[in-house]
Amino acid sequence: MSTQTALAIDARGLGKSFGETRAVDGVDLAVPAGAIYGVLGPNGAGKTTTIRMLATLIPPDAGSARVLGHDVVSEAATVRELVSLTGQLASVDEELTGRENLRLLGRLLGYPRAAAKDRADELLDAFDIAEAGGKLVKHYSGGMRRRLDIAASIVVTPRLMFLDEPTTGLDPRSRNQVWEIARALVAEGTTILLCTQYLEEADQLADGIAVIDRGRVIAEGTPADLKASVGTGSLYLRLLHPGQRAEAAQLLERTVGPVVLEPEPAALSATGADAGRAAIAVAELSRAGFPLVHFSLQQPSLDEVFLALTGHAAEETSPLSDDLQEHLS
Amino acid sequence: MTATTTAPGSADTAAVRRAISSTPRPTRPGPLSAALTFGWRGMLKVKHVPEQLLDVTVTPVMFLLMFTYLFGGAIAGSTSAYLDYTLPGLLVMSVLFTTVYSGVSLNTDLTKGVVDRFRTLPIWRPAPLLGSLLGDSVRYVIAGTVIIVVGVALGFRPDGGVLGAVAALGLVVAFSFGLSWVFSVLGLLMRSPNAVMNAGFMAIFPLTFLSNVFVDPATLPGPLEAFVDVNPISVLATASRSLMAGAPDGTAIVVSLAVAAGLAAVFLPLTTRLYRSR
Ligand SMILES: Nc1ncnc2c1ncn2[C@@H]1O[C@H](COP(=O)(O)OP(=O)(O)OP(=O)(O)O)[C@@H](O)[C@H]1O
Ligand SMILES: [Mg+2]
């Protein structure tokens, strides 16, 4: 199989309804092999439902999808041999120890008893959970649980891995660990489909991104494309003297762009700031005698991406708003 | 942003990469091996979550003490005569209560996402369900043995001896294999493990009391007696009593097994279908 042209996932018009809710409504995805592909969307956008169809857990009711060249419905068994799923809920058995979880999967994947044990220990070591290996998973921290979950997904290294919101609820340290593991997997040749609500996460990891909203792909491209479509981030400042805010705003408007006065009396932010212009603005403010307590350059958020792409804010789709949509269109 | 030095808390990337690359794909296990592995999982749970077993064994033991010493004399003339009557029935109650946990643990797997993981593995599809039966059977045997041992400690001396007691336990466990699929279906349909537990006990509690486990139905008003007589739990208790007494009641035994087979025939396919599509 030639890897340049092979698509790891080729989904066309994929759809799924739950009763009245059209959870996924005609999703097309073309995910190249050997990279991380991000699916970005707010709560209820249909990310998990899409993954569940691609991982053969539920059949689509419209469209079709091939995973690593195999149809997810008619060749489901073959697909299962090649993929693994790290679901949105860390799908590990809380009533077993970490080591037992991994041994169980090793046995289920065909390792003989001793080999399953060795493999479990190797993974516990590599994922920094060896110390807690003998503890029941229900006593694990969120980060440990998520690492165990990922370890469980690579007991046998899959060709394609689904990662559904792997860092939601994790602290920055655990989040970094998960990111490094994802990068290491790709470096060893696994393709990853990553669902996330965080633009930053997609930006850090993904080579290509599809933005989905209300069950549809509304934009596709590289992280750079997407960010360009939103514009740059914003520069956030806090002054030492709240009384100087009006003057500082004038200066900032000249050097950076439109200024928003924050609720906090000493804080303001300027949109359209790139790192270069932000640095100049900060320098000029200090030179002009406006002491700063704090400044930061903020990435555009998923909300801003959505606002730019759809004209509506990222919000959970309720059946009501779906109905409304249909009514309006 | 990634810093130039390794950030604190970053995983040991080299070790991770080694762990990823060092996996030659083993040949996948056969159906039996997969089911046995799930059986092993069931055993581990018995070991790690003994509270679950405690719940279901303590209740029947409490009933045993309460009924025998509070009402035994009134119902059967003497506590020892009542113990002879009720213990084989309490064995039924004790083991049947345990079957509710088949549904509870299946629902736990479902709501925690563990089922999703199992269903994406390239294994024989019914393996998780059949394997958990193995772990369950250990629970059934423990629950049944506890009540018999407590009974013996209180002076229960069945005429059928050890053999009769073992035969009765075997029959009740076999019946439970059939009944557990009913609760598995419940476990796959309901929203939370607690809901399954409540619904399960709501069904099994009245059925146990409207049976001949505690009282001889001959003393009951007509319509109630009729119901108690056809209640499968009564039939099973009668069969259990006959085996312990050393005088097997063939009809009751056959009817019990037939009911169990009937339940399995309906609810096992339903369970596998629901398991596949949820
Ligand atoms: N099993 C189900 N039964 C009924 N409705 C469902 C089911 N699964 C998902 N839905 C609905 O389908 C829509 C899409 O859900 P999905 O879980 O795919 O979204 P998501 O993008 O993963 O959201 P989140 O970020 O919250 O995980 C939602 O409106 C959800 O309520
Ligand atoms: Mg989701």
XYZ file of C-alpha atoms and ligand atoms in Angstrom:
639
model
C 0.000 0.000 0.000
C 1.473 3.347 -0.889
C 1.437 5.584 2.139
C 1.449 8.889 0.279
C -1.932 8.459 -1.255
C -3.573 6.130 1.259
C -6.254 7.703 3.366
C -6.508 6.395 6.898
C -10.115 7.525 7.036
C -12.334 8.211 4.088
C -15.844 9.099 5.192
C -18.536 10.330 2.846
C -21.843 11.765 3.867
C -21.762 10.029 7.237
C -24.970 10.505 9.201
C -26.612 9.334 12.399
C -29.832 10.255 14.170
C -30.965 9.518 17.694
C -34.702 9.897 17.595
C -35.329 13.500 16.629
C -31.711 14.578 17.052
C -29.610 14.551 13.911
C -26.318 14.012 15.773
C -24.190 13.675 12.638
C -25.520 15.147 9.449
C -23.460 14.308 6.372
C -19.850 14.412 7.509
C -17.085 14.026 4.933
C -13.609 13.335 6.251
C -10.407 12.604 4.380
C -7.708 11.839 6.904
C -4.234 11.155 5.521
C -2.233 8.323 7.094
C 0.651 9.001 9.451
C -0.463 12.261 11.014
C -2.743 13.702 13.658
C -6.021 14.940 12.332
C -8.117 17.120 14.581
C -11.875 17.266 14.751
C -12.772 20.464 16.505
C -16.233 21.253 17.753
C -18.275 22.402 20.736
C -20.394 20.222 23.048
C -22.966 18.250 21.132
C -21.394 18.917 17.737
C -21.337 15.197 16.934
C -17.663 14.401 17.526
C -18.191 11.352 19.712
C -20.943 10.005 17.486
C -18.644 10.319 14.470
C -15.859 8.452 16.275
C -18.238 5.734 17.415
C -19.299 5.117 13.837
C -15.727 5.054 12.581
C -14.694 2.672 15.382
C -17.516 0.257 14.385
C -19.445 0.786 17.626
C -22.600 2.038 15.966
C -23.665 1.735 12.349
C -24.198 4.942 10.370
C -27.699 5.469 9.029
C -26.450 7.467 6.067
C -23.269 7.566 4.008
C -20.288 5.273 4.326
C -16.778 5.222 5.680
C -13.607 3.291 4.995
C -10.998 3.002 7.708
C -7.546 1.961 6.484
C -9.249 0.796 3.324
C -11.954 -1.289 5.002
C -15.635 -0.527 5.195
C -16.741 0.137 8.772
C -19.954 -1.835 8.338
C -19.224 -4.757 6.032
C -15.626 -5.246 7.200
C -16.090 -4.230 10.819
C -14.070 -7.164 12.172
C -11.037 -6.219 10.065
C -11.306 -2.593 11.136
C -11.314 -3.672 14.786
C -7.998 -5.441 14.257
C -6.378 -2.217 13.157
C -7.793 0.529 15.355
C -8.138 1.319 19.001
C -10.377 3.697 20.839
C -9.610 5.981 23.736
C -13.085 7.161 24.484
C -14.304 10.340 26.053
C -14.867 8.526 29.347
C -11.580 6.964 30.356
C -12.766 3.474 29.559
C -10.765 1.523 32.087
C -12.153 -0.840 34.674
C -12.219 1.048 37.971
C -12.617 -2.091 40.024
C -9.347 -3.578 38.815
C -5.799 -2.350 39.348
C -3.944 -0.546 36.588
C -1.747 -3.575 36.032
C -4.727 -5.908 35.856
C -6.405 -3.663 33.301
C -3.400 -3.906 31.021
C -2.917 -7.635 31.590
C -6.568 -8.189 30.766
C -6.228 -6.394 27.442
C -2.952 -8.155 26.710
C -4.644 -11.517 27.185
C -7.639 -10.455 25.084
C -5.334 -9.398 22.293
C -3.634 -12.768 22.312
C -0.546 -12.472 24.480
C 0.280 -15.582 26.499
C 0.006 -15.093 30.272
C 3.663 -14.228 30.951
C 3.992 -11.987 27.906
C 0.830 -10.092 28.884
C 2.322 -9.460 32.293
C 5.618 -8.214 30.848
C 3.820 -5.979 28.416
C 1.691 -4.520 31.225
C 4.796 -3.724 33.270
C 6.553 -2.200 30.298
C 3.616 0.104 29.618
C 3.188 1.056 33.287
C 6.853 2.064 33.377
C 6.747 4.016 30.145
C 3.585 5.885 31.122
C 4.802 6.764 34.585
C 2.162 4.773 36.470
C 4.342 1.904 37.684
C 4.077 2.980 41.318
C 0.296 2.912 41.247
C 0.176 -0.239 39.136
C -1.125 -2.312 42.029
C -3.771 0.182 43.131
C -7.407 0.050 42.093
C -8.084 2.465 39.244
C -10.914 4.141 41.149
C -8.231 5.710 43.361
C -6.287 7.157 40.401
C -6.063 10.844 39.579
C -7.577 12.063 36.320
C -4.190 12.279 34.645
C -3.130 8.779 35.702
C -6.423 7.364 34.586
C -6.102 8.985 31.189
C -2.541 7.716 30.751
C -3.642 4.234 31.710
C -6.470 4.553 29.231
C -4.047 5.436 26.454
C -1.670 2.668 27.522
C -4.616 0.274 27.300
C -5.184 1.430 23.740
C -1.652 0.616 22.648
C -1.119 -2.760 24.292
C -0.847 -3.726 20.670
C 0.120 -0.628 18.696
C -2.842 0.238 16.481
C -2.492 1.569 12.949
C -5.161 4.131 13.730
C -6.112 5.506 17.090
C -9.195 7.480 18.048
C -8.624 9.974 20.850
C -11.834 11.567 22.073
C -11.179 14.706 24.126
C -8.127 13.196 25.816
C -7.221 16.232 27.911
C -10.587 17.574 29.006
C -10.406 18.071 32.763
C -6.643 17.499 33.049
C -4.195 19.921 34.618
C -1.491 21.447 32.363
C 1.144 18.937 33.432
C -1.028 15.923 32.659
C -2.181 17.556 29.470
C 1.432 17.940 28.340
C 2.104 14.286 29.101
C -0.831 13.235 26.957
C 0.327 15.470 24.139
C 3.816 13.986 24.246
C 2.415 10.482 24.129
C 0.313 11.397 21.106
C 3.359 12.821 19.357
C 5.391 9.716 20.152
C 2.657 7.514 18.702
C 2.634 9.434 15.457
C 6.416 9.322 15.305
C 6.135 5.524 15.438
C 3.718 5.502 12.541
C 0.246 5.524 14.062
C -2.419 7.801 12.630
C -4.493 9.653 15.215
C -7.969 11.098 14.908
C -8.230 13.613 17.718
C -11.528 15.111 18.836
C -11.226 18.212 20.914
C -12.976 21.363 22.042
C -9.714 23.260 22.369
C -8.283 25.184 19.463
C -4.961 25.224 21.275
C -4.871 21.445 21.440
C -5.636 21.062 17.764
C -3.071 23.750 17.035
C -0.386 21.975 19.097
C -0.965 18.507 17.720
C -2.892 18.371 14.496
C -1.602 18.636 10.961
C -5.084 19.062 9.592
C -8.322 20.115 11.241
C -11.975 19.769 10.459
C -14.302 22.036 12.400
C -17.701 20.518 12.991
C -20.849 22.118 14.245
C -24.339 20.631 14.538
C -23.246 17.454 12.836
C -21.606 19.091 9.832
C -18.084 19.973 8.776
C -18.091 23.741 8.481
C -14.410 24.328 7.793
C -11.306 22.362 7.004
C -7.638 23.180 6.755
C -4.351 23.435 8.573
C -4.247 25.080 12.009
C -2.590 28.082 10.385
C -5.440 28.419 7.868
C -7.984 28.355 10.618
C -6.244 30.864 12.775
C -5.778 33.136 9.816
C -9.505 33.001 9.209
C -10.106 34.212 12.736
C -7.394 36.812 12.815
C -4.811 37.009 15.509
C -5.276 36.867 19.244
C -5.625 39.700 21.683
C -3.260 41.513 23.999
C -4.464 41.675 27.577
C -3.056 44.292 29.919
C -3.449 45.303 33.547
C -2.249 48.745 34.572
C -0.818 49.722 37.925
C -2.984 52.883 38.018
C -6.603 52.403 36.945
C -6.848 56.157 36.352
C -4.529 55.865 33.346
C -6.773 53.463 31.500
C -8.341 55.930 29.062
C -4.996 57.316 27.966
C -3.466 53.875 27.667
C -6.393 52.792 25.533
C -5.723 55.595 23.081
C -2.102 54.638 22.732
C -2.992 50.979 22.347
C -5.558 51.704 19.677
C -2.906 53.454 17.620
C -0.290 50.721 17.934
C -2.392 47.534 17.905
C -6.066 47.761 17.131
C -9.565 48.030 18.619
C -9.534 48.148 22.415
C -12.006 46.563 24.781
C -12.221 47.819 28.359
C -12.399 44.817 30.654
C -14.788 44.643 33.637
C -11.832 45.019 35.974
C -11.083 48.784 36.303
C -7.358 48.523 35.527
C -7.602 45.983 32.679
C -8.021 46.379 28.953
C -7.334 44.320 25.885
C -6.618 45.009 22.249
C -7.715 42.659 19.501
C -5.725 41.930 16.395
C -2.437 41.671 18.219
C 0.345 39.535 16.846
C 3.443 38.904 18.945
C 5.504 41.599 17.216
C 2.994 44.387 17.530
C 2.160 43.347 21.075
C 5.816 43.613 22.070
C 6.066 47.093 20.579
C 2.870 48.189 22.303
C 4.067 46.930 25.687
C 7.399 48.702 25.252
C 5.739 51.939 24.219
C 3.328 51.895 27.129
C 6.134 51.540 29.637
C 8.165 54.236 27.930
C 5.188 56.606 27.959
C 4.860 56.184 31.731
C 2.053 53.632 32.085
C 3.380 51.035 34.557
C 1.998 47.537 33.834
C 1.131 44.897 36.403
C 0.501 42.171 33.886
C 0.301 41.570 30.148
C -0.421 38.487 28.080
C -1.014 37.556 24.490
C -4.079 35.386 24.159
C -4.798 32.831 21.436
C -8.081 33.076 19.646
C -10.488 30.725 21.369
C -12.765 28.146 19.843
C -15.544 30.618 20.478
C -13.866 33.165 18.258
C -13.252 30.548 15.568
C -16.907 29.705 15.652
C -17.983 33.250 15.602
C -15.774 33.866 12.586
C -16.861 30.710 10.759
C -20.542 30.561 11.517
C -21.598 33.905 12.801
C -23.019 32.234 15.891
C -21.311 31.469 19.150
C -20.252 27.926 20.016
C -23.054 26.567 22.121
C -24.596 23.249 22.819
C -27.159 22.345 20.207
C -30.448 21.551 21.797
C -33.243 19.778 19.975
C -35.068 23.094 20.095
C -32.383 24.993 18.249
C -32.203 22.178 15.695
C -35.886 22.534 15.064
C -35.476 26.243 14.782
C -32.714 25.769 12.237
C -34.856 23.534 10.112
C -37.647 26.024 10.353
C -35.474 28.833 9.176
C -33.777 27.026 6.325
C 4.359 26.648 24.096
C 6.977 23.964 24.319
C 10.061 25.133 26.139
C 13.597 24.378 25.059
C 14.250 22.278 28.125
C 11.993 19.341 28.849
C 9.007 20.590 30.799
C 8.641 19.120 34.281
C 6.243 16.224 34.385
C 6.664 15.341 30.747
C 6.466 11.625 30.163
C 9.697 9.834 29.413
C 9.319 10.096 25.672
C 12.095 7.640 24.887
C 10.480 4.986 27.070
C 7.103 5.694 25.523
C 8.523 5.309 22.037
C 10.243 2.067 22.994
C 7.015 0.747 24.446
C 5.154 1.664 21.297
C 7.581 0.109 18.881
C 8.143 -3.115 20.807
C 4.895 -4.806 19.955
C 4.853 -7.655 17.522
C 1.202 -8.405 16.993
C 0.226 -11.654 18.763
C -2.256 -13.979 17.134
C -5.687 -13.257 18.426
C -7.178 -15.562 21.033
C -9.824 -18.169 20.351
C -13.394 -17.798 21.632
C -12.830 -19.995 24.683
C -9.624 -18.264 25.683
C -11.298 -14.851 25.385
C -14.279 -15.964 27.470
C -11.986 -17.441 30.125
C -10.073 -14.172 30.285
C -13.331 -12.377 31.032
C -14.007 -15.029 33.640
C -10.698 -14.119 35.245
C -11.804 -10.496 35.262
C -14.966 -11.527 37.087
C -12.933 -13.348 39.749
C -10.699 -10.320 40.252
C -13.788 -8.246 40.922
C -15.014 -10.681 43.536
C -11.632 -10.205 45.180
C -11.488 -6.406 44.886
C -15.122 -5.572 45.621
C -16.140 -7.953 48.377
C -18.720 -5.408 49.606
C -20.976 -6.441 46.762
C -20.973 -10.014 47.940
C -21.420 -8.935 51.523
C -24.599 -7.016 50.671
C -26.284 -9.996 49.152
C -25.171 -12.517 51.747
C -25.948 -10.429 54.811
C -29.588 -9.817 53.900
C -30.567 -13.499 53.656
C -28.608 -14.297 56.826
C -30.561 -11.569 58.593
C -33.804 -13.049 57.318
C -32.641 -16.451 58.456
C -32.065 -15.231 62.004
C -35.160 -13.080 62.122
C -37.639 -15.557 60.727
C -36.235 -18.558 62.538
C -36.132 -17.014 65.997
C -38.975 -14.484 65.807
C -41.616 -16.329 63.816
C -40.239 -19.844 63.529
C -41.966 -21.138 66.628
C -45.256 -19.547 65.637
C -45.137 -20.731 62.035
C -43.820 -24.260 62.389
C -44.179 -25.088 66.103
C -40.464 -25.004 66.860
C -37.472 -23.078 65.620
C -35.637 -26.212 64.516
C -38.601 -27.468 62.487
C -38.864 -24.041 60.874
C -35.155 -23.998 60.098
C -35.538 -27.303 58.254
C -38.398 -25.806 56.258
C -36.982 -22.399 55.436
C -33.263 -22.923 54.919
C -33.534 -24.524 51.459
C -35.749 -21.572 50.480
C -33.322 -19.023 51.879
C -30.645 -20.666 49.761
C -32.810 -19.807 46.751
C -33.320 -16.245 47.976
C -29.653 -15.707 48.683
C -28.436 -16.874 45.291
C -31.214 -15.211 43.298
C -30.461 -11.860 44.957
C -26.906 -12.216 43.714
C -28.097 -12.470 40.090
C -29.243 -8.840 40.211
C -25.560 -7.918 40.290
C -25.036 -9.384 36.820
C -27.174 -6.526 35.553
C -25.600 -3.988 37.876
C -22.052 -4.772 36.799
C -22.987 -4.866 33.128
C -24.550 -1.439 33.485
C -21.444 -0.184 35.273
C -19.314 -1.340 32.345
C -21.680 0.362 29.949
C -21.831 3.710 31.715
C -18.058 3.794 32.353
C -17.264 3.160 28.688
C -15.606 -0.211 29.342
C -18.074 -1.906 27.020
C -16.955 0.417 24.222
C -13.396 -0.705 24.697
C -14.322 -4.400 24.655
C -16.469 -3.930 21.598
C -13.618 -2.419 19.615
C -11.398 -5.433 20.334
C -11.048 -8.115 17.682
C -12.498 -10.841 19.867
C -15.393 -13.272 19.761
C -18.344 -11.001 20.407
C -20.219 -12.939 23.128
C -16.988 -13.540 25.074
C -17.466 -10.680 27.584
C -20.984 -11.839 28.435
C -20.217 -15.532 28.757
C -17.014 -14.814 30.636
C -18.749 -12.699 33.229
C -21.056 -15.635 33.870
C -18.029 -17.482 35.164
C -17.223 -14.777 37.695
C -20.907 -14.652 38.618
C -21.027 -18.365 39.286
C -18.276 -17.980 41.862
C -20.399 -15.345 43.540
C -23.456 -17.608 43.466
C -21.568 -20.474 45.047
C -20.134 -18.264 47.784
C -23.522 -16.695 48.561
C -25.169 -20.133 48.688
C -22.431 -21.695 50.782
C -22.565 -18.889 53.349
C -26.261 -19.384 54.016
C -25.929 -23.165 54.258
C -22.997 -22.895 56.658
C -24.857 -20.409 58.853
C -27.842 -22.767 58.810
C -25.709 -25.711 59.868
C -24.191 -23.613 62.640
C -27.733 -22.920 63.896
C -28.546 -26.625 63.937
C -29.767 -27.377 60.413
C -29.129 -31.095 59.732
C -30.693 -32.074 56.408
C -31.473 -35.752 55.773
C -29.928 -35.536 52.317
C -26.554 -34.795 53.934
C -23.707 -33.037 52.213
C -24.639 -34.553 48.868
C -28.205 -33.228 49.074
C -26.996 -29.756 50.007
C -24.503 -29.695 47.151
C -27.169 -30.891 44.709
C -29.560 -28.179 45.894
C -26.863 -25.530 45.538
C -26.056 -26.816 42.043
C -29.696 -26.603 41.002
C -30.113 -23.080 42.331
C -26.916 -21.939 40.608
C -28.126 -23.486 37.338
C -31.426 -21.635 37.688
C -29.497 -18.409 38.309
C -27.651 -18.801 35.030
C -31.018 -18.495 33.320
C -32.352 -15.690 35.493
C -29.210 -13.565 35.271
C -29.936 -12.801 31.594
C -33.138 -11.060 32.634
C -31.101 -8.669 34.742
C -28.488 -8.344 32.006
C -31.195 -7.018 29.704
C -32.257 -4.637 32.450
C -28.623 -3.617 32.843
C -28.365 -2.779 29.160
C -31.583 -0.779 29.102
C -31.374 1.327 32.229
C -29.475 4.529 32.816
C -27.454 3.841 35.950
C -26.245 0.913 38.049
C -28.409 2.099 40.929
C -31.517 2.130 38.789
C -30.789 -1.473 37.797
C -30.328 -2.457 41.422
C -33.588 -0.828 42.498
C -35.600 -2.256 39.638
C -34.038 -5.678 40.139
C -34.818 -5.874 43.817
C -38.238 -4.369 43.289
C -38.998 -7.373 41.098
C -37.270 -10.107 43.043
C -38.215 -9.069 46.581
C -41.996 -9.422 46.274
C -41.608 -12.538 44.165
C -39.548 -14.111 46.936
C -42.081 -13.197 49.608
C -45.007 -14.381 47.504
C -43.435 -17.818 47.331
C -43.197 -20.747 49.686
C -39.727 -19.704 50.891
C -41.033 -18.530 54.270
C -44.494 -20.028 54.733
C -46.385 -23.096 53.640
C -48.903 -21.783 51.070
C -51.616 -24.144 52.425
C -52.181 -21.555 55.168
C -52.810 -18.721 52.668
C -56.132 -17.414 51.264
C -57.174 -19.099 47.990
C -56.098 -16.672 45.211
C -52.793 -15.941 46.930
C -52.155 -19.636 47.368
C -52.777 -20.157 43.662
C -50.223 -17.496 42.779
C -47.648 -18.807 45.222
C -48.035 -22.304 43.804
C -47.221 -21.251 40.228
C -44.463 -18.838 41.218
C -41.239 -20.346 39.785
C -39.406 -19.342 42.952
C -41.765 -21.638 44.899
C -41.061 -24.462 42.497
C -37.342 -23.921 42.842
C -37.603 -23.766 46.631
C -39.596 -26.979 46.632
C -36.969 -28.655 44.482
C -34.188 -27.362 46.725
C -36.051 -28.586 49.826
C -36.567 -32.027 48.296
C -32.898 -32.388 47.387
C -31.765 -31.364 50.855
C -34.239 -33.764 52.403
C -32.746 -36.593 50.363
C -36.017 -37.234 48.512
C -35.674 -35.470 45.107
C -38.936 -34.121 43.680
C -38.428 -34.891 39.978
C -41.226 -32.646 38.721
C -40.071 -29.585 40.657
C -36.486 -30.098 39.506
C -37.438 -30.489 35.855
C -39.817 -27.513 35.939
C -37.115 -25.342 37.574
C -34.589 -26.246 34.925
C -37.144 -25.735 32.167
C -38.016 -22.259 33.461
C -34.306 -21.398 33.585
C -33.835 -22.666 30.034
C -36.868 -20.683 28.905
C -35.555 -17.472 30.477
C -32.166 -18.007 28.866
C -33.740 -18.762 25.480
C -35.552 -15.433 25.501
C -33.180 -13.145 27.344
C -29.755 -14.394 26.226
C -30.329 -13.490 22.549
C -31.865 -10.197 23.667
C -28.787 -9.485 25.787
C -26.340 -10.195 22.960
C -28.375 -8.106 20.541
C -28.544 -5.131 22.923
C -24.879 -5.509 23.839
C -23.942 -5.285 20.204
C -25.982 -2.215 19.421
C -25.683 -0.024 22.483
N -27.013 7.527 22.474
C -27.605 8.710 22.228
N -28.924 8.844 22.342
C -29.543 10.021 22.088
N -28.899 11.139 21.724
C -27.564 11.081 21.586
C -26.851 9.867 21.829
N -25.527 10.104 21.623
C -25.442 11.400 21.266
N -26.657 11.996 21.233
C -26.928 13.397 20.853
O -26.276 13.654 19.633
C -25.664 14.936 19.628
C -24.189 14.807 19.355
O -23.562 14.185 20.467
P -22.040 13.800 20.533
O -21.835 13.067 21.809
O -21.619 13.137 19.292
O -21.374 15.236 20.609
P -19.878 15.635 20.957
O -19.420 16.512 19.873
O -19.063 14.427 21.236
O -20.093 16.504 22.261
P -19.187 16.600 23.601
O -18.148 17.626 23.334
O -20.176 17.083 24.617
O -18.656 15.258 23.902
C -26.015 15.563 20.962
O -27.120 16.398 20.773
C -26.357 14.389 21.839
O -27.294 14.754 22.801
Mg -18.059 13.769 22.861
